[in-house]
C-alpha cells in the first residue's frame, strides 16, 4: 500500500467573511492511495485554525501522518489487502482532527475500490433525489459582490450579532430564493436573531436560522426555536449520532447540517442523515469549500439520500481548475494540479 499526501493552497474567487474568520484562502489536503494495481484519491479542506470545535489544518495533517495512514498501512500489511473503505471510520479516535483525517483516507479508499471494480457507485448510492445546490454569501462585507449561480436553490447568508445594514436587505431582496441565516455561533441573544429574521422576512423567505449559539448548547437553541416561526438548524454542533440524539431530546433544532469531513467520512455521514430522517429532522450535506474532487463525491452521496439544498456546487477559485472527468467518484486531480501542490509525505 503506497500513499502520497499533498497540500494545495488556493485563493477563493469570492471570499466570504463569517463571524470569526474570513474564507479567502483554503488549504486542501489531497491523498493518493495505491495498492493491488489500482489507485484512488481523497480530499478534505480543513479550517486554517481551530474554531468552534473544528480542528485546524496542522492538527489534521498530524493526525493523517501520525495515526490514520500508519494504522491503515498496518491493516493492509496484517490482512494482505487494503482496508475496506466502509470500515475505516472504526479507527477514528476522540480527537477533533480524527474526523477529517479519517474522511480523507476513506474517500481515497472508496475511489480506489470503484476504480478496481470492487464497488459500483450506482449500486452503492443509487440516485434518489435531484439534490439542489446551496451557495454562501456574507452580510458582513459589502466590499465583496454576491455571486449566486442560477442553479442555486437556497443561499446561506453569513451574519453576526450586529444590526443588518441597508445594503444587506437590498441584496437579499434581489436573490429571488430562500435564505439560510448562518451565525456560526455568534448571535449572542434571542433578540438579535428575532430582529434579523423579522427584517429579512420583509424582503425574502427565511427558510432556516443556523447555529446561533455554541456547539453543545441545546438549551438556548430550544428556547429560541420556540420563539421563531422559521426552522432552526445545527451545524457546528453536529458531529455524531449522539449529537443528533441530543438535538431530538431537547427539541433544539429541526434541521441539521452533516459535513462528511467533520463527522468522519461519507459512511458516517450517510448513517447520520438516515438517522436524522428517521427521527423527523431535515438534513442537508454541508462542506468546507472543497475542490471538484470532494464536491463530486459529496454530490453523489447527496443525490442518494438528501433532498435539502446542499453544499455540492463548485467553489470558484482564482486560477485554473484542473480536475477533470475520470472513473472512480467521477473526478480526479490532474497532474498539473498536483504539480503545483506541495508533497507533505510519501509512504512506499
CSV table of C-alpha atoms in Angstrom, one decimal:
chain,number,residue,atom,x,y,z
A,1,UNK,CA,0.0,0.0,0.0
A,2,UNK,CA,1.7,3.2,-1.2
A,3,UNK,CA,0.4,6.6,-0.1
A,4,UNK,CA,1.2,10.2,-1.1
A,5,UNK,CA,-0.2,13.3,0.7
A,6,UNK,CA,-0.2,16.8,-0.9
A,7,UNK,CA,-1.2,20.2,0.4
A,8,UNK,CA,-2.6,22.6,-2.1
A,9,UNK,CA,-3.3,26.3,-1.2
A,10,UNK,CA,-5.9,28.1,-3.3
A,11,UNK,CA,-7.4,31.6,-3.3
A,12,UNK,CA,-11.2,31.8,-3.4
A,13,UNK,CA,-12.5,33.9,-6.2
A,14,UNK,CA,-15.3,35.2,-4.0
A,15,UNK,CA,-14.1,35.5,-0.3
A,16,UNK,CA,-16.7,35.0,2.4
A,17,UNK,CA,-16.5,36.8,5.7
A,18,UNK,CA,-18.0,34.9,8.6
A,19,UNK,CA,-18.4,35.9,12.2
A,20,UNK,CA,-14.9,34.7,13.3
A,21,UNK,CA,-12.9,34.3,10.1
A,22,UNK,CA,-12.6,35.3,6.5
A,23,UNK,CA,-12.8,32.4,4.0
A,24,UNK,CA,-10.4,33.7,1.4
A,25,UNK,CA,-7.6,31.1,1.1
A,26,UNK,CA,-8.1,27.4,1.6
A,27,UNK,CA,-5.6,24.6,2.1
A,28,UNK,CA,-6.7,21.4,0.6
A,29,UNK,CA,-5.2,18.0,1.5
A,30,UNK,CA,-5.2,15.5,-1.3
A,31,UNK,CA,-4.3,11.9,-0.7
A,32,UNK,CA,-3.5,9.2,-3.2
A,33,UNK,CA,-3.7,5.5,-2.1
A,34,UNK,CA,-2.4,2.8,-4.4
A,35,UNK,CA,-2.4,-1.0,-4.0
A,36,UNK,CA,-3.2,-4.2,-5.9
A,37,UNK,CA,-2.9,-2.4,-9.2
A,38,UNK,CA,-5.4,0.4,-8.6
A,39,UNK,CA,-5.3,3.8,-7.1
A,40,UNK,CA,-7.7,6.4,-5.6
A,41,UNK,CA,-7.9,10.0,-4.5
A,42,UNK,CA,-9.4,11.6,-1.4
A,43,UNK,CA,-9.6,15.2,-0.3
A,44,UNK,CA,-10.5,17.4,2.7
A,45,UNK,CA,-10.3,21.1,3.2
A,46,UNK,CA,-9.8,21.8,6.9
A,47,UNK,CA,-10.1,25.2,8.6
A,48,UNK,CA,-6.9,27.1,8.7
A,49,UNK,CA,-7.0,27.2,12.5
A,50,UNK,CA,-9.1,25.5,15.2
A,51,UNK,CA,-12.5,27.2,15.5
A,52,UNK,CA,-15.9,26.3,17.1
A,53,UNK,CA,-14.8,22.7,17.7
A,54,UNK,CA,-13.3,22.1,14.3
A,55,UNK,CA,-9.6,21.3,14.1
A,56,UNK,CA,-7.0,23.4,12.4
A,57,UNK,CA,-5.1,22.4,9.3
A,58,UNK,CA,-1.9,21.4,11.1
A,59,UNK,CA,-3.8,19.2,13.5
A,60,UNK,CA,-5.4,17.3,10.6
A,61,UNK,CA,-2.1,16.9,8.9
A,62,UNK,CA,-0.6,15.5,12.1
A,63,UNK,CA,-3.5,13.1,12.6
A,64,UNK,CA,-3.2,11.8,9.0
A,65,UNK,CA,0.5,11.3,9.1
A,66,UNK,CA,0.9,10.0,12.7
A,67,UNK,CA,-2.2,7.9,13.1
A,68,UNK,CA,-4.7,7.2,10.3
A,69,UNK,CA,-2.3,6.4,7.4
A,70,UNK,CA,0.0,4.3,9.6
A,71,UNK,CA,-3.0,2.5,11.0
A,72,UNK,CA,-4.4,1.8,7.5
A,73,UNK,CA,-1.0,0.5,6.3
A,74,UNK,CA,-0.8,-1.8,9.4
A,75,UNK,CA,-4.2,-3.2,8.4
A,76,UNK,CA,-3.0,-3.7,4.8
A,77,UNK,CA,0.2,-5.5,6.0
A,78,UNK,CA,-1.6,-7.6,8.5
A,79,UNK,CA,-4.5,-8.7,6.4
A,80,UNK,CA,-2.8,-8.7,3.0
A,81,UNK,CA,-5.3,-6.3,1.4
A,82,UNK,CA,-6.2,-2.6,1.7
A,83,UNK,CA,-8.7,-1.7,4.4
A,84,UNK,CA,-12.3,-1.6,3.5
A,85,UNK,CA,-13.3,2.0,2.9
A,86,UNK,CA,-16.7,1.4,4.6
A,87,UNK,CA,-15.0,0.2,7.9
A,88,UNK,CA,-12.3,2.9,8.1
A,89,UNK,CA,-14.4,5.1,10.3
A,90,UNK,CA,-13.9,2.5,13.1
A,91,UNK,CA,-10.3,3.6,13.5
A,92,UNK,CA,-11.4,7.2,14.4
A,93,UNK,CA,-10.2,8.4,17.8
A,94,UNK,CA,-11.7,11.0,20.2
A,95,UNK,CA,-9.5,13.9,18.8
A,96,UNK,CA,-11.3,16.6,16.8
A,97,UNK,CA,-8.8,16.1,14.0
A,98,UNK,CA,-9.7,12.4,13.7
A,99,UNK,CA,-12.9,13.1,11.7
A,100,UNK,CA,-11.3,14.9,8.7
A,101,UNK,CA,-8.3,12.7,8.8
A,102,UNK,CA,-10.4,9.5,8.5
A,103,UNK,CA,-12.6,11.2,5.9
A,104,UNK,CA,-9.6,11.9,3.7
A,105,UNK,CA,-8.3,8.3,3.8
A,106,UNK,CA,-11.8,6.9,3.5
A,107,UNK,CA,-12.5,8.8,0.3
A,108,UNK,CA,-9.3,7.7,-1.3
A,109,UNK,CA,-10.0,4.0,-0.4
A,110,UNK,CA,-13.6,4.4,-1.8
A,111,UNK,CA,-12.3,5.9,-5.0
A,112,UNK,CA,-9.7,3.2,-5.4
A,113,UNK,CA,-12.4,0.5,-4.8
A,114,UNK,CA,-14.5,2.0,-7.5
A,115,UNK,CA,-11.6,2.1,-10.0
A,116,UNK,CA,-10.7,-1.5,-9.1
A,117,UNK,CA,-14.2,-2.7,-9.9
A,118,UNK,CA,-15.0,-3.9,-6.4
A,119,UNK,CA,-17.6,-1.2,-5.7
A,120,UNK,CA,-20.2,0.0,-8.1
A,121,UNK,CA,-21.3,3.6,-7.2
A,122,UNK,CA,-24.7,3.3,-8.9
A,123,UNK,CA,-25.5,0.3,-6.8
A,124,UNK,CA,-23.9,1.6,-3.6
A,125,UNK,CA,-25.6,5.0,-3.8
A,126,UNK,CA,-28.4,4.9,-6.4
A,127,UNK,CA,-29.6,8.4,-7.1
A,128,UNK,CA,-32.9,9.1,-5.5
A,129,UNK,CA,-33.0,12.9,-5.4
A,130,UNK,CA,-32.2,15.8,-7.7
A,131,UNK,CA,-30.4,17.5,-4.7
A,132,UNK,CA,-30.4,21.3,-5.2
A,133,UNK,CA,-27.3,23.4,-4.6
A,134,UNK,CA,-26.8,25.9,-1.8
A,135,UNK,CA,-24.4,28.9,-2.1
A,136,UNK,CA,-22.8,31.1,0.5
A,137,UNK,CA,-22.6,34.9,0.8
A,138,UNK,CA,-21.7,37.3,3.6
A,139,UNK,CA,-23.8,40.0,5.2
A,140,UNK,CA,-20.7,41.2,7.0
A,141,UNK,CA,-18.6,42.5,4.0
A,142,UNK,CA,-20.1,44.9,1.5
A,143,UNK,CA,-16.8,45.1,-0.5
A,144,UNK,CA,-17.4,41.6,-2.0
A,145,UNK,CA,-20.2,41.2,-4.5
A,146,UNK,CA,-22.5,38.3,-4.2
A,147,UNK,CA,-22.2,35.6,-6.9
A,148,UNK,CA,-25.1,33.2,-6.9
A,149,UNK,CA,-25.4,30.8,-9.9
A,150,UNK,CA,-28.9,30.2,-11.4
A,151,UNK,CA,-28.7,26.6,-10.3
A,152,UNK,CA,-28.6,27.6,-6.6
A,153,UNK,CA,-31.9,26.8,-4.7
A,154,UNK,CA,-31.0,28.4,-1.4
A,155,UNK,CA,-28.5,31.0,-0.2
A,156,UNK,CA,-26.6,30.8,3.1
A,157,UNK,CA,-26.1,34.3,4.4
A,158,UNK,CA,-23.3,34.7,7.0
A,159,UNK,CA,-24.4,37.0,9.8
A,160,UNK,CA,-23.1,38.3,13.1
A,161,UNK,CA,-24.7,39.9,16.1
A,162,UNK,CA,-24.5,43.5,14.6
A,163,UNK,CA,-27.6,45.1,13.1
A,164,UNK,CA,-28.2,44.4,9.4
A,165,UNK,CA,-27.1,47.3,7.1
A,166,UNK,CA,-29.4,48.6,4.4
A,167,UNK,CA,-27.2,47.1,1.7
A,168,UNK,CA,-27.7,43.6,3.1
A,169,UNK,CA,-31.5,43.9,2.8
A,170,UNK,CA,-31.2,45.3,-0.7
A,171,UNK,CA,-29.0,42.4,-1.8
A,172,UNK,CA,-31.2,39.8,-0.2
A,173,UNK,CA,-34.2,41.2,-1.9
A,174,UNK,CA,-32.7,40.6,-5.3
A,175,UNK,CA,-31.8,36.9,-4.6
A,176,UNK,CA,-35.2,35.6,-5.5
A,177,UNK,CA,-34.8,32.4,-3.5
A,178,UNK,CA,-35.0,31.3,0.2
A,179,UNK,CA,-32.2,32.1,2.5
A,180,UNK,CA,-30.4,30.3,5.4
A,181,UNK,CA,-29.2,32.8,8.1
A,182,UNK,CA,-25.9,31.4,9.5
A,183,UNK,CA,-24.5,32.8,12.7
A,184,UNK,CA,-21.6,30.4,13.2
A,185,UNK,CA,-22.3,30.5,17.0
A,186,UNK,CA,-22.1,34.3,17.2
A,187,UNK,CA,-25.7,35.5,17.7
A,188,UNK,CA,-25.4,36.2,21.4
A,189,UNK,CA,-29.1,36.5,22.2
A,190,UNK,CA,-32.6,35.5,21.0
A,191,UNK,CA,-33.4,39.2,20.4
A,192,UNK,CA,-30.6,39.6,17.8
A,193,UNK,CA,-31.9,36.6,15.8
A,194,UNK,CA,-35.6,37.6,16.1
A,195,UNK,CA,-34.8,41.1,14.9
A,196,UNK,CA,-32.8,39.9,12.0
A,197,UNK,CA,-35.4,37.4,10.9
A,198,UNK,CA,-38.1,40.0,11.1
A,199,UNK,CA,-36.2,42.4,8.9
A,200,UNK,CA,-35.1,39.7,6.4
A,201,UNK,CA,-38.6,38.3,6.1
A,202,UNK,CA,-39.8,41.6,4.7
A,203,UNK,CA,-37.6,41.1,1.6
A,204,UNK,CA,-37.1,37.3,1.3
A,205,UNK,CA,-38.3,33.9,2.5
A,206,UNK,CA,-36.2,33.0,5.5
A,207,UNK,CA,-36.1,29.2,5.4
A,208,UNK,CA,-33.6,28.4,8.2
A,209,UNK,CA,-31.6,30.1,11.0
A,210,UNK,CA,-28.4,28.1,11.7
A,211,UNK,CA,-26.2,27.7,14.7
A,212,UNK,CA,-26.9,30.9,16.7
A,213,UNK,CA,-25.2,29.5,19.8
A,214,UNK,CA,-22.1,27.5,20.7
A,215,UNK,CA,-21.7,23.8,19.8
A,216,UNK,CA,-23.1,21.5,22.6
A,217,UNK,CA,-25.5,24.2,23.8
A,218,UNK,CA,-29.0,22.7,23.4
A,219,UNK,CA,-30.9,24.8,26.0
A,220,UNK,CA,-30.6,28.2,24.3
A,221,UNK,CA,-31.5,26.9,20.8
A,222,UNK,CA,-34.5,25.1,22.2
A,223,UNK,CA,-35.8,28.3,23.8
A,224,UNK,CA,-35.1,30.3,20.7
A,225,UNK,CA,-36.8,27.7,18.4
A,226,UNK,CA,-40.0,28.1,20.4
A,227,UNK,CA,-39.9,31.8,19.6
A,228,UNK,CA,-39.2,31.6,15.9
A,229,UNK,CA,-41.6,30.9,13.1
A,230,UNK,CA,-38.8,29.5,10.9
A,231,UNK,CA,-36.7,26.4,11.2
A,232,UNK,CA,-33.6,26.3,13.4
A,233,UNK,CA,-30.6,24.3,12.4
A,234,UNK,CA,-27.5,22.9,14.0
A,235,UNK,CA,-24.1,22.9,12.1
A,236,UNK,CA,-21.0,23.1,14.2
A,237,UNK,CA,-23.0,21.2,16.9
A,238,UNK,CA,-23.4,18.1,14.7
A,239,UNK,CA,-20.5,15.6,14.8
A,240,UNK,CA,-22.1,12.3,15.7
A,241,UNK,CA,-25.3,10.4,16.2
A,242,UNK,CA,-25.0,11.2,19.9
A,243,UNK,CA,-25.3,14.9,18.9
A,244,UNK,CA,-28.4,14.2,16.8
A,245,UNK,CA,-29.9,12.3,19.8
A,246,UNK,CA,-29.4,15.4,21.9
A,247,UNK,CA,-31.0,17.6,19.3
A,248,UNK,CA,-34.1,15.5,19.2
A,249,UNK,CA,-34.2,15.0,23.0
A,250,UNK,CA,-34.1,18.8,23.8
A,251,UNK,CA,-36.0,19.9,20.7
A,252,UNK,CA,-33.0,22.1,19.9
A,253,UNK,CA,-33.4,22.1,16.1
A,254,UNK,CA,-35.5,20.7,13.2
A,255,UNK,CA,-32.7,20.9,10.6
A,256,UNK,CA,-29.1,19.6,10.8
A,257,UNK,CA,-26.1,20.1,8.6
A,258,UNK,CA,-24.0,16.9,8.2
A,259,UNK,CA,-20.5,17.6,6.9
A,260,UNK,CA,-18.6,14.4,5.8
A,261,UNK,CA,-15.2,15.9,6.8
A,262,UNK,CA,-16.5,16.8,10.2
A,263,UNK,CA,-18.3,13.5,11.1
A,264,UNK,CA,-15.5,11.2,9.9
A,265,UNK,CA,-16.4,10.5,6.2
A,266,UNK,CA,-19.2,9.5,3.9
A,267,UNK,CA,-20.1,6.3,5.6
A,268,UNK,CA,-20.8,8.1,8.9
A,269,UNK,CA,-22.5,11.0,7.0
A,270,UNK,CA,-24.9,8.6,5.3
A,271,UNK,CA,-25.7,6.9,8.5
A,272,UNK,CA,-26.4,10.2,10.3
A,273,UNK,CA,-28.6,11.5,7.5
A,274,UNK,CA,-30.7,8.3,7.6
A,275,UNK,CA,-30.9,8.6,11.4
A,276,UNK,CA,-32.0,12.2,11.2
A,277,UNK,CA,-34.7,11.4,8.6
A,278,UNK,CA,-36.0,8.5,10.8
A,279,UNK,CA,-36.3,10.9,13.7
A,280,UNK,CA,-38.1,13.8,12.0
A,281,UNK,CA,-35.1,16.0,11.2
A,282,UNK,CA,-34.4,17.7,7.9
A,283,UNK,CA,-30.8,17.1,6.9
A,284,UNK,CA,-28.5,18.7,4.3
A,285,UNK,CA,-25.0,17.9,3.3
A,286,UNK,CA,-22.5,20.6,4.2
A,287,UNK,CA,-19.0,21.3,3.1
A,288,UNK,CA,-15.8,23.3,3.7
A,289,UNK,CA,-15.2,24.9,0.3
A,290,UNK,CA,-13.7,21.8,-1.3
A,291,UNK,CA,-12.4,21.3,-4.8
A,292,UNK,CA,-14.4,19.4,-7.6
A,293,UNK,CA,-12.8,16.2,-6.4
A,294,UNK,CA,-14.6,16.1,-3.0
A,295,UNK,CA,-17.6,18.1,-4.2
A,296,UNK,CA,-18.3,15.4,-6.8
A,297,UNK,CA,-18.1,12.6,-4.2
A,298,UNK,CA,-20.4,14.6,-1.9
A,299,UNK,CA,-22.8,15.2,-4.7
A,300,UNK,CA,-23.1,11.5,-5.4
A,301,UNK,CA,-23.9,10.9,-1.8
A,302,UNK,CA,-26.3,13.8,-1.5
A,303,UNK,CA,-28.3,12.6,-4.6
A,304,UNK,CA,-28.7,9.3,-2.9
A,305,UNK,CA,-30.1,10.5,0.5
A,306,UNK,CA,-30.7,14.3,0.7
A,307,UNK,CA,-33.5,16.4,-0.7
A,308,UNK,CA,-32.5,19.6,1.0
A,309,UNK,CA,-30.3,22.2,-0.8
A,310,UNK,CA,-26.7,21.2,0.0
A,311,UNK,CA,-23.1,22.4,-0.4
A,312,UNK,CA,-22.4,20.4,-3.6
A,313,UNK,CA,-21.8,23.2,-6.1
A,314,UNK,CA,-18.4,24.2,-7.5
A,315,UNK,CA,-16.3,26.6,-5.4
A,316,UNK,CA,-14.8,29.3,-7.7
A,317,UNK,CA,-11.1,29.8,-7.2
A,318,UNK,CA,-8.5,32.2,-8.6
A,319,UNK,CA,-6.6,30.3,-11.2
A,320,UNK,CA,-7.1,27.1,-13.2
A,321,UNK,CA,-9.4,24.3,-12.1
A,322,UNK,CA,-7.7,21.2,-13.5
A,323,UNK,CA,-9.8,18.4,-12.1
A,324,UNK,CA,-11.5,16.6,-14.9
A,325,UNK,CA,-13.6,13.6,-15.8
A,326,UNK,CA,-12.3,10.3,-14.7
A,327,UNK,CA,-13.5,7.0,-13.3
A,328,UNK,CA,-13.9,6.5,-9.5
A,329,UNK,CA,-16.1,9.0,-7.9
A,330,UNK,CA,-16.2,11.0,-11.1
A,331,UNK,CA,-13.3,13.5,-10.9
A,332,UNK,CA,-9.6,13.2,-10.3
A,333,UNK,CA,-6.9,15.8,-9.7
A,334,UNK,CA,-4.9,16.4,-12.8
A,335,UNK,CA,-1.1,16.1,-12.9
A,336,UNK,CA,-0.9,19.9,-13.4
A,337,UNK,CA,-2.9,20.5,-10.2
A,338,UNK,CA,-0.7,18.1,-8.2
A,339,UNK,CA,2.5,19.6,-9.6
A,340,UNK,CA,1.5,22.9,-8.1
A,341,UNK,CA,0.8,21.3,-4.7
A,342,UNK,CA,3.4,20.5,-2.0
A,343,UNK,CA,4.1,16.9,-1.1
A,344,UNK,CA,3.9,16.6,2.6
A,345,UNK,CA,4.6,12.8,2.9
A,346,UNK,CA,5.0,9.7,0.9
A,347,UNK,CA,4.9,6.1,2.1
A,348,UNK,CA,6.2,3.5,-0.3
